[in-house]
Amino acid sequence: MRRHVYFYTHVDDSYADLAAVLAGDPSAWLPAPARPSGDGWLVDLQSLRGLPGAMAAHTALVTVGEPSIASGSATLLRAVAWRSAAAEPFVPVLEGDLELASLGGYGCHLSVMGSYRPPLSVAGEAGDRLFGHRIAEACVRRFVLDIADRLATSAALPA
């Protein structure tokens, strides 16, 4: 059974400035330090406070799709997926979309909507119900907030 995760945040900058950064090189907006690796980027995924160290941080291989603009709207999408960089069997693979949507002069809405299948079959689903889903949500939340910070910082730099 796939589990869904979603998180969004508001970014005050203009859509045009943020979209220009998000449509470009992922090293400018992925959580730092994003290191190129094969077809993706090695990113240290972090959760928010309250989790033990081994659960709070994990290096993932993040792949990023090409940017696409939703027809008839000021919305930019990039497919994102991540899996354990160490191929650890207890870390789920997440697949989703990173979306930047204009709020018509009131900044932007940045979100990740995705899903993952809990690892390790039945035992993994039980663990996911107990604490795994909270870890996944916390990682997605931190991922979105870090990207929002990087986008705002990069958009503020002179061209």
PDB file of C-alpha atoms in Angstrom:
ATOM      1  CA  MET A   1       0.000   0.000   0.000  1.00  0.00           C
ATOM      2  CA  ARG A   2       1.380   3.398  -0.982  1.00  0.00           C
ATOM      3  CA  ARG A   3       1.346   6.206   1.572  1.00  0.00           C
ATOM      4  CA  HIS A   4       0.919   9.830   0.544  1.00  0.00           C
ATOM      5  CA  VAL A   5       2.800  12.822   1.893  1.00  0.00           C
ATOM      6  CA  TYR A   6       2.238  16.509   1.265  1.00  0.00           C
ATOM      7  CA  PHE A   7       3.660  19.728   2.585  1.00  0.00           C
ATOM      8  CA  TYR A   8       3.556  23.317   1.386  1.00  0.00           C
ATOM      9  CA  THR A   9       4.886  26.673   2.449  1.00  0.00           C
ATOM     10  CA  HIS A  10       4.493  30.286   1.388  1.00  0.00           C
ATOM     11  CA  VAL A  11       7.392  32.174  -0.219  1.00  0.00           C
ATOM     12  CA  ASP A  12       7.125  35.978  -0.434  1.00  0.00           C
ATOM     13  CA  ASP A  13       9.184  36.481  -3.602  1.00  0.00           C
ATOM     14  CA  SER A  14       7.758  36.910  -7.093  1.00  0.00           C
ATOM     15  CA  TYR A  15       6.838  33.879  -9.145  1.00  0.00           C
ATOM     16  CA  ALA A  16       9.001  35.006 -12.077  1.00  0.00           C
ATOM     17  CA  ASP A  17      12.138  35.248  -9.903  1.00  0.00           C
ATOM     18  CA  LEU A  18      11.561  31.944  -8.111  1.00  0.00           C
ATOM     19  CA  ALA A  19      10.521  30.060 -11.261  1.00  0.00           C
ATOM     20  CA  ALA A  20      13.700  31.191 -13.026  1.00  0.00           C
ATOM     21  CA  VAL A  21      15.774  29.592 -10.256  1.00  0.00           C
ATOM     22  CA  LEU A  22      13.616  26.460  -9.938  1.00  0.00           C
ATOM     23  CA  ALA A  23      13.690  25.861 -13.702  1.00  0.00           C
ATOM     24  CA  GLY A  24      17.487  25.977 -13.648  1.00  0.00           C
ATOM     25  CA  ASP A  25      20.313  23.955 -12.172  1.00  0.00           C
ATOM     26  CA  PRO A  26      19.143  21.921  -9.135  1.00  0.00           C
ATOM     27  CA  SER A  27      22.378  22.751  -7.284  1.00  0.00           C
ATOM     28  CA  ALA A  28      20.993  26.292  -6.896  1.00  0.00           C
ATOM     29  CA  TRP A  29      17.856  25.191  -5.046  1.00  0.00           C
ATOM     30  CA  LEU A  30      18.226  21.656  -3.630  1.00  0.00           C
ATOM     31  CA  PRO A  31      19.069  21.541   0.095  1.00  0.00           C
ATOM     32  CA  ALA A  32      22.771  22.313   0.491  1.00  0.00           C
ATOM     33  CA  PRO A  33      25.156  20.771   0.007  1.00  0.00           C
ATOM     34  CA  ALA A  34      23.695  18.964  -3.026  1.00  0.00           C
ATOM     35  CA  ARG A  35      26.469  16.953  -4.635  1.00  0.00           C
ATOM     36  CA  PRO A  36      26.156  15.612  -8.202  1.00  0.00           C
ATOM     37  CA  SER A  37      26.163  11.813  -8.426  1.00  0.00           C
ATOM     38  CA  GLY A  38      25.415   9.935 -11.630  1.00  0.00           C
ATOM     39  CA  ASP A  39      21.913  10.843 -12.762  1.00  0.00           C
ATOM     40  CA  GLY A  40      21.013  12.669  -9.569  1.00  0.00           C
ATOM     41  CA  TRP A  41      22.161  14.578  -6.531  1.00  0.00           C
ATOM     42  CA  LEU A  42      23.311  13.379  -3.127  1.00  0.00           C
ATOM     43  CA  VAL A  43      21.312  15.335  -0.578  1.00  0.00           C
ATOM     44  CA  ASP A  44      21.370  15.052   3.195  1.00  0.00           C
ATOM     45  CA  LEU A  45      17.699  14.739   4.079  1.00  0.00           C
ATOM     46  CA  GLN A  46      16.889  16.081   7.507  1.00  0.00           C
ATOM     47  CA  SER A  47      13.761  15.823   9.565  1.00  0.00           C
ATOM     48  CA  LEU A  48      12.654  18.386  12.061  1.00  0.00           C
ATOM     49  CA  ARG A  49      13.358  18.129  15.771  1.00  0.00           C
ATOM     50  CA  GLY A  50      12.249  15.289  17.986  1.00  0.00           C
ATOM     51  CA  LEU A  51      13.683  12.221  16.244  1.00  0.00           C
ATOM     52  CA  PRO A  52      16.719  10.157  17.232  1.00  0.00           C
ATOM     53  CA  GLY A  53      19.887  10.952  15.242  1.00  0.00           C
ATOM     54  CA  ALA A  54      19.786   7.842  13.026  1.00  0.00           C
ATOM     55  CA  MET A  55      16.216   8.649  11.986  1.00  0.00           C
ATOM     56  CA  ALA A  56      16.681  12.417  11.737  1.00  0.00           C
ATOM     57  CA  ALA A  57      19.248  12.453   8.917  1.00  0.00           C
ATOM     58  CA  HIS A  58      19.883  10.308   5.892  1.00  0.00           C
ATOM     59  CA  THR A  59      21.782  10.768   2.638  1.00  0.00           C
ATOM     60  CA  ALA A  60      19.538  10.219  -0.363  1.00  0.00           C
ATOM     61  CA  LEU A  61      20.042  10.119  -4.091  1.00  0.00           C
ATOM     62  CA  VAL A  62      17.566  12.683  -5.421  1.00  0.00           C
ATOM     63  CA  THR A  63      16.563  12.717  -9.069  1.00  0.00           C
ATOM     64  CA  VAL A  64      14.937  15.772 -10.577  1.00  0.00           C
ATOM     65  CA  GLY A  65      12.832  15.894 -13.729  1.00  0.00           C
ATOM     66  CA  GLU A  66      12.744  18.632 -16.328  1.00  0.00           C
ATOM     67  CA  PRO A  67      10.671  21.709 -15.495  1.00  0.00           C
ATOM     68  CA  SER A  68       7.192  21.972 -16.951  1.00  0.00           C
ATOM     69  CA  ILE A  69       4.712  24.819 -16.846  1.00  0.00           C
ATOM     70  CA  ALA A  70       1.086  23.877 -16.220  1.00  0.00           C
ATOM     71  CA  SER A  71      -1.064  24.955 -19.161  1.00  0.00           C
ATOM     72  CA  GLY A  72      -2.765  28.305 -18.664  1.00  0.00           C
ATOM     73  CA  SER A  73      -1.391  28.986 -15.197  1.00  0.00           C
ATOM     74  CA  ALA A  74       1.630  30.356 -13.403  1.00  0.00           C
ATOM     75  CA  THR A  75       2.625  26.970 -12.008  1.00  0.00           C
ATOM     76  CA  LEU A  76       5.969  25.260 -12.486  1.00  0.00           C
ATOM     77  CA  LEU A  77       6.360  21.534 -11.777  1.00  0.00           C
ATOM     78  CA  ARG A  78       9.446  19.347 -11.388  1.00  0.00           C
ATOM     79  CA  ALA A  79       9.227  15.635 -10.701  1.00  0.00           C
ATOM     80  CA  VAL A  80      11.390  14.580  -7.758  1.00  0.00           C
ATOM     81  CA  ALA A  81      12.243  11.165  -6.379  1.00  0.00           C
ATOM     82  CA  TRP A  82      14.605   9.994  -3.723  1.00  0.00           C
ATOM     83  CA  ARG A  83      16.004   6.738  -2.485  1.00  0.00           C
ATOM     84  CA  SER A  84      18.671   5.803  -0.007  1.00  0.00           C
ATOM     85  CA  ALA A  85      22.159   6.562  -1.293  1.00  0.00           C
ATOM     86  CA  ALA A  86      23.375   3.499   0.613  1.00  0.00           C
ATOM     87  CA  ALA A  87      20.550   1.307  -0.766  1.00  0.00           C
ATOM     88  CA  GLU A  88      19.369   0.578   2.751  1.00  0.00           C
ATOM     89  CA  PRO A  89      16.293  -1.660   2.615  1.00  0.00           C
ATOM     90  CA  PHE A  90      14.445   0.127   5.428  1.00  0.00           C
ATOM     91  CA  VAL A  91      14.404   3.535   3.700  1.00  0.00           C
ATOM     92  CA  PRO A  92      11.429   3.993   1.353  1.00  0.00           C
ATOM     93  CA  VAL A  93      11.641   5.401  -2.167  1.00  0.00           C
ATOM     94  CA  LEU A  94       9.629   8.601  -2.476  1.00  0.00           C
ATOM     95  CA  GLU A  95       8.224   9.814  -5.798  1.00  0.00           C
ATOM     96  CA  GLY A  96       6.398  13.082  -6.226  1.00  0.00           C
ATOM     97  CA  ASP A  97       6.143  16.555  -7.680  1.00  0.00           C
ATOM     98  CA  LEU A  98       7.684  19.789  -6.546  1.00  0.00           C
ATOM     99  CA  GLU A  99       5.273  22.589  -7.420  1.00  0.00           C
ATOM    100  CA  LEU A 100       5.720  26.344  -7.435  1.00  0.00           C
ATOM    101  CA  ALA A 101       2.436  28.209  -7.918  1.00  0.00           C
ATOM    102  CA  SER A 102       1.895  31.953  -8.141  1.00  0.00           C
ATOM    103  CA  LEU A 103      -0.542  33.479  -5.684  1.00  0.00           C
ATOM    104  CA  GLY A 104      -1.264  36.444  -7.940  1.00  0.00           C
ATOM    105  CA  GLY A 105       0.954  39.120  -6.421  1.00  0.00           C
ATOM    106  CA  TYR A 106       0.951  37.641  -2.926  1.00  0.00           C
ATOM    107  CA  GLY A 107       4.046  35.484  -3.297  1.00  0.00           C
ATOM    108  CA  CYS A 108       4.079  31.805  -4.137  1.00  0.00           C
ATOM    109  CA  HIS A 109       3.019  28.449  -2.832  1.00  0.00           C
ATOM    110  CA  LEU A 110       5.845  25.845  -2.851  1.00  0.00           C
ATOM    111  CA  SER A 111       4.863  22.230  -2.239  1.00  0.00           C
ATOM    112  CA  VAL A 112       5.813  18.599  -2.551  1.00  0.00           C
ATOM    113  CA  MET A 113       3.097  16.036  -3.075  1.00  0.00           C
ATOM    114  CA  GLY A 114       4.332  12.487  -3.258  1.00  0.00           C
ATOM    115  CA  SER A 115       3.949   8.895  -2.226  1.00  0.00           C
ATOM    116  CA  TYR A 116       6.062   6.010  -1.047  1.00  0.00           C
ATOM    117  CA  ARG A 117       5.632   2.347  -0.324  1.00  0.00           C
ATOM    118  CA  PRO A 118       6.727   1.368   3.208  1.00  0.00           C
ATOM    119  CA  PRO A 119       9.744  -0.941   3.006  1.00  0.00           C
ATOM    120  CA  LEU A 120      10.002  -4.477   4.371  1.00  0.00           C
ATOM    121  CA  SER A 121       6.500  -5.702   3.465  1.00  0.00           C
ATOM    122  CA  VAL A 122       4.129  -6.355   6.401  1.00  0.00           C
ATOM    123  CA  ALA A 123       6.679  -5.456   9.096  1.00  0.00           C
ATOM    124  CA  GLY A 124       7.418  -2.223   7.250  1.00  0.00           C
ATOM    125  CA  GLU A 125       3.754  -1.286   7.055  1.00  0.00           C
ATOM    126  CA  ALA A 126       3.375  -1.834  10.806  1.00  0.00           C
ATOM    127  CA  GLY A 127       6.477   0.269  11.480  1.00  0.00           C
ATOM    128  CA  ASP A 128       5.223   2.927   9.110  1.00  0.00           C
ATOM    129  CA  ARG A 129       1.952   3.160  11.039  1.00  0.00           C
ATOM    130  CA  LEU A 130       3.844   3.537  14.323  1.00  0.00           C
ATOM    131  CA  PHE A 131       6.528   6.053  13.374  1.00  0.00           C
ATOM    132  CA  GLY A 132       7.669   5.712   9.761  1.00  0.00           C
ATOM    133  CA  HIS A 133       5.019   7.992   8.304  1.00  0.00           C
ATOM    134  CA  ARG A 134       5.989  10.719  10.771  1.00  0.00           C
ATOM    135  CA  ILE A 135       9.605  10.440   9.648  1.00  0.00           C
ATOM    136  CA  ALA A 136       8.580  10.636   5.978  1.00  0.00           C
ATOM    137  CA  GLU A 137       6.402  13.690   6.658  1.00  0.00           C
ATOM    138  CA  ALA A 138       9.176  15.365   8.648  1.00  0.00           C
ATOM    139  CA  CYS A 139      11.706  14.789   5.845  1.00  0.00           C
ATOM    140  CA  VAL A 140       9.329  16.169   3.199  1.00  0.00           C
ATOM    141  CA  ARG A 141       8.594  19.183   5.420  1.00  0.00           C
ATOM    142  CA  ARG A 142      12.302  19.945   5.932  1.00  0.00           C
ATOM    143  CA  PHE A 143      12.991  19.357   2.193  1.00  0.00           C
ATOM    144  CA  VAL A 144      10.340  21.920   1.168  1.00  0.00           C
ATOM    145  CA  LEU A 145      11.434  24.484   3.767  1.00  0.00           C
ATOM    146  CA  ASP A 146      15.094  24.134   2.750  1.00  0.00           C
ATOM    147  CA  ILE A 147      14.201  24.547  -0.936  1.00  0.00           C
ATOM    148  CA  ALA A 148      12.100  27.627  -0.116  1.00  0.00           C
ATOM    149  CA  ASP A 149      15.078  29.177   1.680  1.00  0.00           C
ATOM    150  CA  ARG A 150      17.462  28.346  -1.178  1.00  0.00           C
ATOM    151  CA  LEU A 151      15.029  29.681  -3.807  1.00  0.00           C
ATOM    152  CA  ALA A 152      14.553  32.962  -1.941  1.00  0.00           C
ATOM    153  CA  THR A 153      18.310  33.368  -1.440  1.00  0.00           C
ATOM    154  CA  SER A 154      19.142  32.535  -5.060  1.00  0.00           C
ATOM    155  CA  ALA A 155      16.362  34.769  -6.422  1.00  0.00           C
ATOM    156  CA  ALA A 156      17.736  37.701  -4.402  1.00  0.00           C
ATOM    157  CA  LEU A 157      21.214  37.400  -5.967  1.00  0.00           C
ATOM    158  CA  PRO A 158      21.998  39.759  -8.841  1.00  0.00           C
ATOM    159  CA  ALA A 159      21.716  38.080 -12.247  1.00  0.00           C
TER     160      ALA A 159
END
